Amino acid sequence: MQFTAKVTDISKQRTACAILAVDAKNKLTDSGNAIDKASNGALSKLLKRGDLGSATASTLLIPMLEGSVERVLLVRASKNSVNQAEFRKLASASAKAVTGFKEATSYLTELSVIEADTDWQAQQLTLNAGLASYKFTRCLSDAKPNPLEKFTVHVADKKLLNTAQKGVELGNAQALGSNIARELGNLPGNICTPSYLASEAKALAKKHAKLTTTVLDNKKMESMGMGAFMSVAKGSDEPAALIAMNYKGGKTGDKPIVLVGKGITFDTGGISLKPGMAMDEMKFDMCGAASVFGVMHALVEMQAPVNVVCIVAAAENMPSGRASKPGDIVTSMAGKTIEILNTDAEGRLVLCDALTYAGKFKPSVVIDVATLTGACVIALGNHATGLYANQDKLAQDLLAAGETTGDRAWQMPLWDEYHTALKSNFADLQNIGGREAGSVTAACFLSQFATEYNWAHLDIAGSAWNSGAAKGATGRPVPLLLQYILNKK
Ligand code: BES
Ligand code: MN
Ligand code: ZN
């Protein structure tokens, strides 16, 4: 998809659909008024009749018989000055309403947004248009992708064009990265295996000179002492993979940001087998991995001047004669022994060795992303990603990046008191706490392997995919991560 910021004159702008805001009192913005005038008051007549719903973000599509604008999409705003949350709603609703056209132009920039500039508006409009245009078609016999190919963000003033273009560029990167993550997430477990992820990572490196990919196989991981990772991998006939994508777009010697993604391509629970209900959704248990893939794609595509390493811990969690059993004790790469009390708490087992491996890249920060716990869904639902960090500055930066993009996180505690739940009678620690604070104790487990660097953990169990009629991967937290990484430079 192609995005541009452009100073347009709506009376001359050739577009399949112009997106225009209307406030609660049926007042149009400047470009809306211009179209209304040119069409002998057609828009105001329709508004007077009450054809546009009064609820915020209601839309009304109006075909235009004359002029350069083929259609107008009216979108209901509360006022002509709105807050960020409302602007996001308007951006999302209007984007969804135009995906059936090849092209559209948004004039929502004529609204003013409290505490946000043109740069932010352009970013939000682009991100939402990019997200709306995505559709999973790969496994359909008769695939018809959404037609939307070109999206223009109107800029009212030439002086704002530069900043708007920056916003478009960021929004575009975030949408691209999110959609890559969604595609990988939506792929079923029989296609998206650990080997599939490894070959995708290698293919990406082939296309980009500054990116190298290395893949560690089971044998190599075994020899490096990754007993925790291997305890999960060994139950499956699918070979596991520890994938590292190293992008050197920044200055040599600048310490990289390291992202680590949980890549359980299917989580049956292992011997601690999950119930059958909705087990299909455990194909999404690699959404952390998918998100770091999405971030990497976006960074190399835009040739971002940053050093970033993405590590994917890919394995399938299966019950079998070779699978780990409750009570088994394994030794992690860090040397700590772990009693596996529940084989369904496999994410932390693959991640703890991946976190130890991450230290080899001498990172400035390490951020892991994982669909780690059902408990996080109970705590936060699907609106917020659970955020944990061992450094306050990192936590604040990630929270701020989430607020800016609307891909929000909420900080949770890593207090000492919670660590006691992981005490084992037989090993250095056990892989589950009790029923209480399940997301926190999982994060506490990981934190014990992230002592050598600044670290954050994003539990995306609730935010990574939608269930029900709109079942599908969301691409979160790609927007948050890209905002964080690109803000830093
Ligand atoms: N992948 C799941 C977490 C999950 C469950 C995410 C449901 C989203 C929806 C993870 O591997 C898991 O099974 N965790 C267990 C941990 C428990 C055994 C301590 C859980 O949350 O039930
Ligand atoms: Mn599990
Ligand atoms: Zn899992």
XYZ file of C-alpha atoms and ligand atoms in Angstrom:
513
model
C 0.000 0.000 0.000
C 1.124 3.499 -0.818
C 0.725 6.370 1.627
C 1.337 10.061 0.980
C 0.930 13.348 2.783
C -0.128 16.075 0.403
C -1.470 19.607 0.421
C -4.684 19.150 -1.559
C -7.473 21.367 -2.818
C -10.633 19.285 -2.510
C -12.272 21.000 -5.464
C -9.485 19.620 -7.671
C -8.444 16.466 -5.792
C -9.234 13.358 -7.852
C -10.213 10.740 -5.333
C -12.490 7.707 -5.083
C -13.453 8.779 -1.591
C -12.869 11.883 0.514
C -13.139 11.310 4.266
C -14.658 14.310 6.044
C -15.480 14.999 9.680
C -18.800 16.403 10.935
C -19.279 17.561 14.520
C -22.289 16.869 16.776
C -23.967 20.061 15.535
C -23.606 18.940 11.909
C -20.795 21.417 11.281
C -18.392 20.407 8.523
C -14.675 21.271 8.331
C -13.208 23.582 5.624
C -13.008 20.986 2.856
C -16.450 19.642 3.777
C -17.895 23.110 3.429
C -16.213 23.496 0.035
C -17.777 20.251 -1.250
C -21.122 21.183 0.242
C -21.051 24.486 -1.602
C -20.014 22.881 -4.885
C -22.839 20.350 -4.606
C -25.524 22.944 -3.847
C -25.747 22.004 -0.206
C -26.172 18.247 -0.756
C -24.148 17.361 2.328
C -25.955 19.737 4.664
C -29.333 18.517 3.369
C -28.427 14.908 4.115
C -27.124 15.910 7.529
C -30.303 17.802 8.326
C -32.350 14.722 7.438
C -30.356 12.833 10.063
C -28.807 10.312 7.669
C -25.536 10.312 9.618
C -25.875 8.609 13.015
C -25.256 10.715 16.104
C -22.890 8.228 17.782
C -19.222 9.160 17.582
C -17.479 7.511 14.605
C -20.731 6.767 12.757
C -20.103 6.919 9.025
C -22.198 7.743 5.966
C -21.055 7.096 2.414
C -22.390 9.520 -0.187
C -21.846 9.026 -3.930
C -21.141 12.326 -5.715
C -22.358 12.719 -9.269
C -20.222 15.685 -10.204
C -16.748 17.013 -9.486
C -13.385 15.378 -8.875
C -14.470 13.628 -5.671
C -16.376 10.430 -6.516
C -17.655 9.770 -3.008
C -17.679 11.427 0.362
C -17.464 9.503 3.610
C -18.862 11.571 6.469
C -17.588 10.640 9.933
C -19.238 11.846 13.135
C -16.961 13.618 15.604
C -18.099 15.188 18.873
C -16.465 18.558 18.269
C -13.944 20.019 15.862
C -11.356 19.663 18.602
C -11.185 16.074 19.833
C -9.021 14.050 22.193
C -6.542 11.416 20.992
C -8.768 8.449 21.809
C -11.617 9.896 19.754
C -9.353 10.731 16.827
C -8.148 7.136 16.831
C -11.744 5.914 16.731
C -12.513 8.194 13.800
C -9.362 7.097 11.988
C -10.186 3.434 12.487
C -13.893 3.624 11.578
C -13.269 5.675 8.456
C -10.413 3.434 7.329
C -12.615 0.347 7.655
C -15.318 2.037 5.595
C -13.060 2.742 2.600
C -11.243 -0.597 2.183
C -13.561 -1.457 -0.713
C -12.117 1.391 -2.814
C -8.784 1.444 -4.585
C -7.857 4.775 -3.120
C -8.990 7.382 -0.587
C -8.063 10.808 0.791
C -8.540 11.695 4.433
C -9.387 15.226 5.521
C -9.616 14.285 9.201
C -6.456 16.375 9.693
C -8.794 19.366 9.604
C -9.877 18.426 13.111
C -7.627 19.647 15.853
C -6.487 17.079 18.379
C -5.773 17.964 21.984
C -2.067 17.596 22.797
C -1.202 16.144 19.396
C 0.319 17.648 16.283
C 0.001 16.978 12.551
C 2.801 14.434 12.737
C 0.736 12.341 15.174
C -2.477 12.712 13.183
C -0.752 11.590 9.995
C 0.763 8.619 11.821
C -2.611 7.551 13.246
C -4.451 7.905 9.935
C -1.773 5.905 8.124
C -1.518 3.190 10.764
C -5.292 2.720 10.858
C -5.638 2.669 7.070
C -2.831 0.139 6.792
C -4.363 -2.086 9.465
C -7.838 -1.890 7.908
C -6.571 -2.976 4.510
C -5.212 -6.298 5.830
C -7.105 -9.500 5.175
C -5.991 -13.103 5.637
C -6.418 -14.750 2.248
C -3.508 -17.139 2.010
C -5.491 -20.297 2.742
C -8.569 -19.398 0.674
C -9.104 -21.139 -2.649
C -10.536 -17.941 -4.114
C -8.475 -15.131 -2.637
C -9.680 -11.551 -3.033
C -7.524 -9.110 -1.125
C -8.899 -5.700 -0.133
C -8.609 -3.292 -3.059
C -7.301 -0.284 -1.067
C -3.898 0.536 -2.557
C -3.368 4.231 -2.095
C -4.164 6.468 0.855
C -3.563 10.203 0.934
C -3.434 12.296 4.083
C -4.522 15.841 3.371
C -2.317 18.530 4.897
C -3.913 21.933 5.377
C -0.729 23.978 5.352
C 2.445 23.600 3.264
C 4.509 24.384 6.341
C 3.218 21.201 7.979
C 4.013 18.923 5.056
C 7.416 17.815 6.336
C 6.186 16.841 9.742
C 3.130 15.123 8.234
C 5.397 13.099 5.978
C 7.349 11.902 9.008
C 4.113 10.792 10.605
C 3.086 8.947 7.466
C 6.441 7.184 7.326
C 6.169 5.998 10.926
C 2.525 4.959 10.574
C 3.376 3.086 7.394
C 6.212 1.195 9.100
C 3.910 0.333 12.005
C 1.136 -0.915 9.711
C 3.546 -2.917 7.573
C 5.141 -4.516 10.620
C 1.775 -5.231 12.228
C 0.391 -6.854 9.101
C 3.457 -9.087 8.718
C 2.956 -10.129 12.344
C -0.754 -10.759 11.749
C -0.079 -12.903 8.711
C 2.428 -15.099 10.593
C 0.114 -15.246 13.590
C -2.894 -16.279 11.535
C -1.064 -19.067 9.720
C -2.029 -22.466 11.123
C 0.387 -24.625 13.088
C 0.807 -27.112 10.265
C 2.207 -24.396 7.981
C 3.886 -22.055 10.438
C 6.316 -24.479 12.116
C 9.633 -23.551 13.746
C 11.389 -24.486 10.472
C 9.017 -22.212 8.569
C 9.911 -19.285 10.839
C 13.614 -20.078 10.385
C 13.318 -20.063 6.600
C 11.390 -16.770 6.690
C 14.163 -15.227 8.780
C 16.802 -16.475 6.343
C 14.832 -15.204 3.354
C 14.590 -11.730 4.901
C 18.347 -11.617 5.459
C 18.976 -12.594 1.816
C 17.123 -9.481 0.700
C 18.886 -7.011 2.993
C 22.639 -6.483 3.155
C 22.662 -5.139 6.725
C 20.734 -8.089 8.113
C 22.192 -11.480 9.000
C 20.257 -14.469 10.278
C 21.642 -17.370 12.264
C 19.627 -20.416 13.244
C 20.575 -22.770 16.059
C 19.125 -26.273 15.681
C 18.292 -28.813 18.416
C 21.774 -30.314 18.381
C 23.476 -26.948 18.743
C 21.114 -25.838 21.508
C 21.725 -29.088 23.337
C 25.479 -28.571 23.105
C 25.138 -25.027 24.432
C 23.357 -26.340 27.500
C 19.890 -25.015 26.762
C 18.198 -27.704 28.834
C 15.076 -25.634 29.520
C 14.441 -24.870 25.855
C 15.159 -28.486 24.880
C 12.751 -29.834 27.491
C 9.947 -28.237 25.473
C 11.340 -29.026 22.021
C 11.929 -32.722 22.646
C 8.259 -33.694 22.815
C 7.657 -32.715 19.188
C 8.569 -34.286 15.856
C 9.016 -30.758 14.503
C 12.604 -29.621 15.013
C 12.893 -26.462 17.142
C 14.909 -23.394 16.188
C 16.537 -20.513 18.006
C 16.599 -17.792 15.396
C 18.661 -14.602 15.635
C 18.219 -11.783 13.130
C 20.936 -9.166 13.520
C 20.294 -5.811 11.835
C 23.153 -3.322 11.797
C 21.568 -0.132 10.508
C 23.106 2.088 13.182
C 26.635 3.095 14.163
C 29.180 0.312 14.621
C 29.776 -0.148 18.298
C 26.328 1.096 19.315
C 24.855 -1.535 21.603
C 21.814 -3.179 20.034
C 18.268 -3.301 21.294
C 17.479 -7.006 21.563
C 13.916 -8.237 21.112
C 13.059 -11.797 22.105
C 9.834 -13.411 20.884
C 8.054 -16.481 22.220
C 7.543 -18.680 19.174
C 5.517 -21.693 20.301
C 4.032 -22.538 16.910
C 1.419 -24.676 18.649
C 0.841 -25.094 22.366
C -1.080 -28.239 23.256
C 0.122 -27.915 26.843
C 2.266 -31.036 26.455
C 1.685 -33.824 28.994
C -0.197 -31.225 31.082
C -2.599 -31.245 28.137
C -4.918 -28.288 27.604
C -8.693 -28.802 27.389
C -10.028 -29.052 23.834
C -12.149 -25.880 23.936
C -10.608 -23.205 21.717
C -7.330 -25.088 21.588
C -7.052 -23.996 17.944
C -6.221 -20.536 19.274
C -2.923 -21.886 20.539
C -1.641 -21.496 16.975
C -1.353 -17.854 18.110
C 1.194 -18.836 20.753
C 3.924 -17.605 18.419
C 2.533 -14.056 18.225
C 5.461 -12.722 20.258
C 7.787 -14.157 17.627
C 5.545 -12.808 14.872
C 5.718 -9.331 16.395
C 9.518 -9.234 16.481
C 9.507 -10.455 12.863
C 7.144 -7.617 12.004
C 9.381 -5.083 13.730
C 12.442 -6.405 11.906
C 10.690 -6.292 8.524
C 9.664 -2.695 9.078
C 13.136 -1.626 10.244
C 14.981 -3.140 7.281
C 12.358 -1.909 4.847
C 12.726 1.689 6.033
C 16.487 1.264 6.543
C 16.202 2.603 10.072
C 19.512 3.867 11.522
C 19.444 1.530 14.506
C 21.083 -1.682 15.685
C 18.461 -4.261 16.574
C 18.692 -8.000 17.171
C 15.532 -10.112 17.068
C 15.657 -13.522 18.685
C 12.879 -16.032 18.139
C 12.537 -19.039 20.411
C 10.604 -21.402 18.153
C 9.294 -24.803 19.213
C 6.108 -26.842 19.267
C 4.738 -27.971 22.643
C 3.433 -31.535 22.201
C 2.658 -34.556 24.349
C 4.571 -37.674 23.290
C 6.720 -40.506 24.580
C 9.649 -38.150 24.515
C 7.891 -35.202 26.130
C 8.786 -33.729 29.531
C 6.690 -34.904 32.482
C 5.549 -32.985 35.540
C 8.295 -33.283 38.132
C 11.123 -33.477 35.608
C 14.132 -31.348 36.496
C 16.234 -29.677 33.805
C 19.268 -27.404 33.772
C 19.008 -24.084 31.975
C 21.838 -22.490 30.004
C 22.340 -20.051 32.881
C 23.027 -23.038 35.145
C 19.887 -22.768 37.240
C 17.955 -26.013 37.664
C 14.202 -25.930 37.050
C 11.533 -28.315 38.270
C 8.854 -28.545 35.578
C 5.643 -28.832 37.570
C 3.437 -28.050 34.601
C 4.503 -28.671 31.009
C 1.959 -26.079 29.883
C 4.129 -23.350 31.405
C 6.484 -23.869 28.440
C 6.890 -20.261 27.331
C 9.108 -19.356 30.256
C 11.182 -22.498 29.648
C 12.093 -21.574 26.083
C 12.413 -17.892 26.956
C 14.769 -18.289 29.903
C 17.422 -19.857 27.654
C 16.715 -17.320 24.905
C 17.243 -14.529 27.471
C 20.598 -16.009 28.463
C 21.528 -16.227 24.789
C 20.448 -12.575 24.335
C 23.186 -11.499 26.752
C 25.794 -12.565 24.160
C 24.821 -9.597 21.976
C 25.886 -7.069 24.668
C 22.475 -5.389 24.529
C 21.542 -1.859 25.575
C 18.141 -3.296 26.518
C 16.358 -6.615 26.090
C 12.599 -6.727 25.581
C 10.831 -10.057 25.403
C 7.376 -10.396 23.910
C 5.249 -13.400 24.774
C 1.722 -14.795 24.873
C 2.820 -16.007 28.260
C -0.143 -16.427 30.595
C -3.899 -16.870 30.596
C -3.709 -15.022 33.924
C -2.684 -11.845 32.090
C -5.931 -12.032 30.101
C -7.845 -12.316 33.375
C -5.974 -9.341 34.838
C -6.057 -6.921 31.902
C -8.437 -8.310 29.279
C -7.437 -7.559 25.710
C -7.002 -3.793 25.897
C -3.648 -3.590 27.629
C -0.445 -5.557 27.247
C 1.111 -6.516 30.590
C 4.423 -4.717 31.084
C 7.192 -5.711 33.502
C 10.646 -4.151 33.726
C 13.729 -4.211 35.905
C 14.516 -0.573 35.058
C 12.074 2.264 35.569
C 13.238 4.414 32.637
C 12.654 1.528 30.242
C 9.188 0.938 31.675
C 8.303 4.626 31.326
C 9.572 4.775 27.733
C 7.577 1.708 26.720
C 4.426 2.983 28.438
C 4.810 6.328 26.646
C 5.327 4.628 23.268
C 2.146 2.656 23.874
C 0.154 5.767 24.768
C 1.331 7.578 21.644
C 0.367 4.807 19.261
C -2.734 3.625 21.088
C -1.105 0.190 21.418
C -1.118 0.474 25.179
C 0.591 -1.385 27.999
C 0.066 -1.367 31.762
C 2.859 -1.882 34.265
C 2.723 -4.766 36.731
C 4.982 -5.484 39.752
C 8.046 -7.728 40.040
C 8.307 -7.422 43.835
C 10.420 -9.823 45.862
C 7.323 -11.084 47.661
C 6.047 -12.681 44.469
C 9.261 -14.620 43.897
C 8.653 -16.930 46.853
C 5.913 -18.687 44.835
C 8.644 -20.119 42.602
C 10.586 -21.881 45.388
C 11.003 -25.611 44.725
C 11.796 -28.413 47.174
C 13.899 -30.185 44.561
C 15.507 -27.612 42.243
C 16.679 -23.975 42.171
C 13.211 -22.912 41.089
C 9.979 -24.360 39.748
C 8.241 -23.322 36.553
C 4.888 -22.338 38.076
C 3.700 -20.324 41.059
C 0.246 -20.859 42.512
C -3.104 -19.844 41.062
C -2.639 -16.292 42.256
C -0.909 -13.567 40.230
C -0.041 -15.977 37.427
C 1.170 -13.308 35.036
C 3.378 -11.779 37.746
C 4.982 -15.044 38.837
C 5.692 -15.936 35.184
C 7.418 -12.561 34.770
C 9.310 -13.134 38.037
C 10.550 -16.432 36.630
C 11.895 -14.682 33.519
C 13.440 -11.844 35.533
C 15.750 -14.337 37.221
C 17.364 -14.927 33.828
C 17.572 -11.243 32.902
C 19.824 -9.969 35.648
C 22.723 -8.814 33.476
C 20.991 -6.078 31.493
C 18.054 -3.663 31.367
C 15.059 -5.805 30.607
C 11.361 -5.550 29.959
C 8.765 -8.231 29.394
C 5.523 -7.733 27.475
C 2.817 -10.305 28.220
C 0.616 -10.097 25.118
C -1.639 -13.070 25.925
C -4.681 -10.765 25.821
C -3.644 -8.240 23.196
C -2.092 -10.424 20.471
C -5.275 -11.801 18.962
C -9.044 -11.459 18.947
C -11.361 -14.399 19.582
C -14.953 -14.871 18.419
C -16.330 -13.626 15.122
C -13.336 -11.362 14.510
C -10.849 -14.127 15.357
C -7.404 -13.140 14.145
C -4.020 -11.769 15.116
C -3.879 -8.046 15.936
C -0.215 -7.351 15.198
C 0.269 -5.900 18.670
C 2.687 -4.814 20.108
C 4.422 -3.934 16.822
C 3.267 -0.277 16.846
C 4.461 0.162 20.444
C 7.861 -1.438 19.749
C 8.518 0.556 16.570
C 7.484 3.764 18.306
C 9.911 2.968 21.110
C 12.799 2.011 18.826
C 12.403 4.878 16.369
C 11.822 7.470 19.119
C 15.129 6.517 20.636
C 17.377 7.564 17.776
N 0.293 -19.925 25.813
C -0.220 -20.103 27.126
C -0.827 -18.823 27.689
C -2.159 -18.403 27.123
C -3.301 -19.101 27.456
C -2.248 -17.300 26.343
C -4.517 -18.677 26.966
C -3.473 -16.871 25.873
C -4.610 -17.563 26.187
C 0.885 -20.542 28.065
O 1.853 -21.351 27.527
C 0.206 -21.320 29.150
O -0.334 -22.329 28.852
N 0.275 -20.810 30.374
C -0.370 -21.434 31.468
C 0.532 -21.310 32.655
C 0.087 -22.111 33.835
C 0.226 -23.583 33.556
C 0.903 -21.713 35.024
C -1.699 -20.737 31.705
O -1.769 -19.514 31.551
O -2.678 -21.424 31.991
Mn 1.329 -23.395 27.581
Zn 2.159 -21.183 25.552
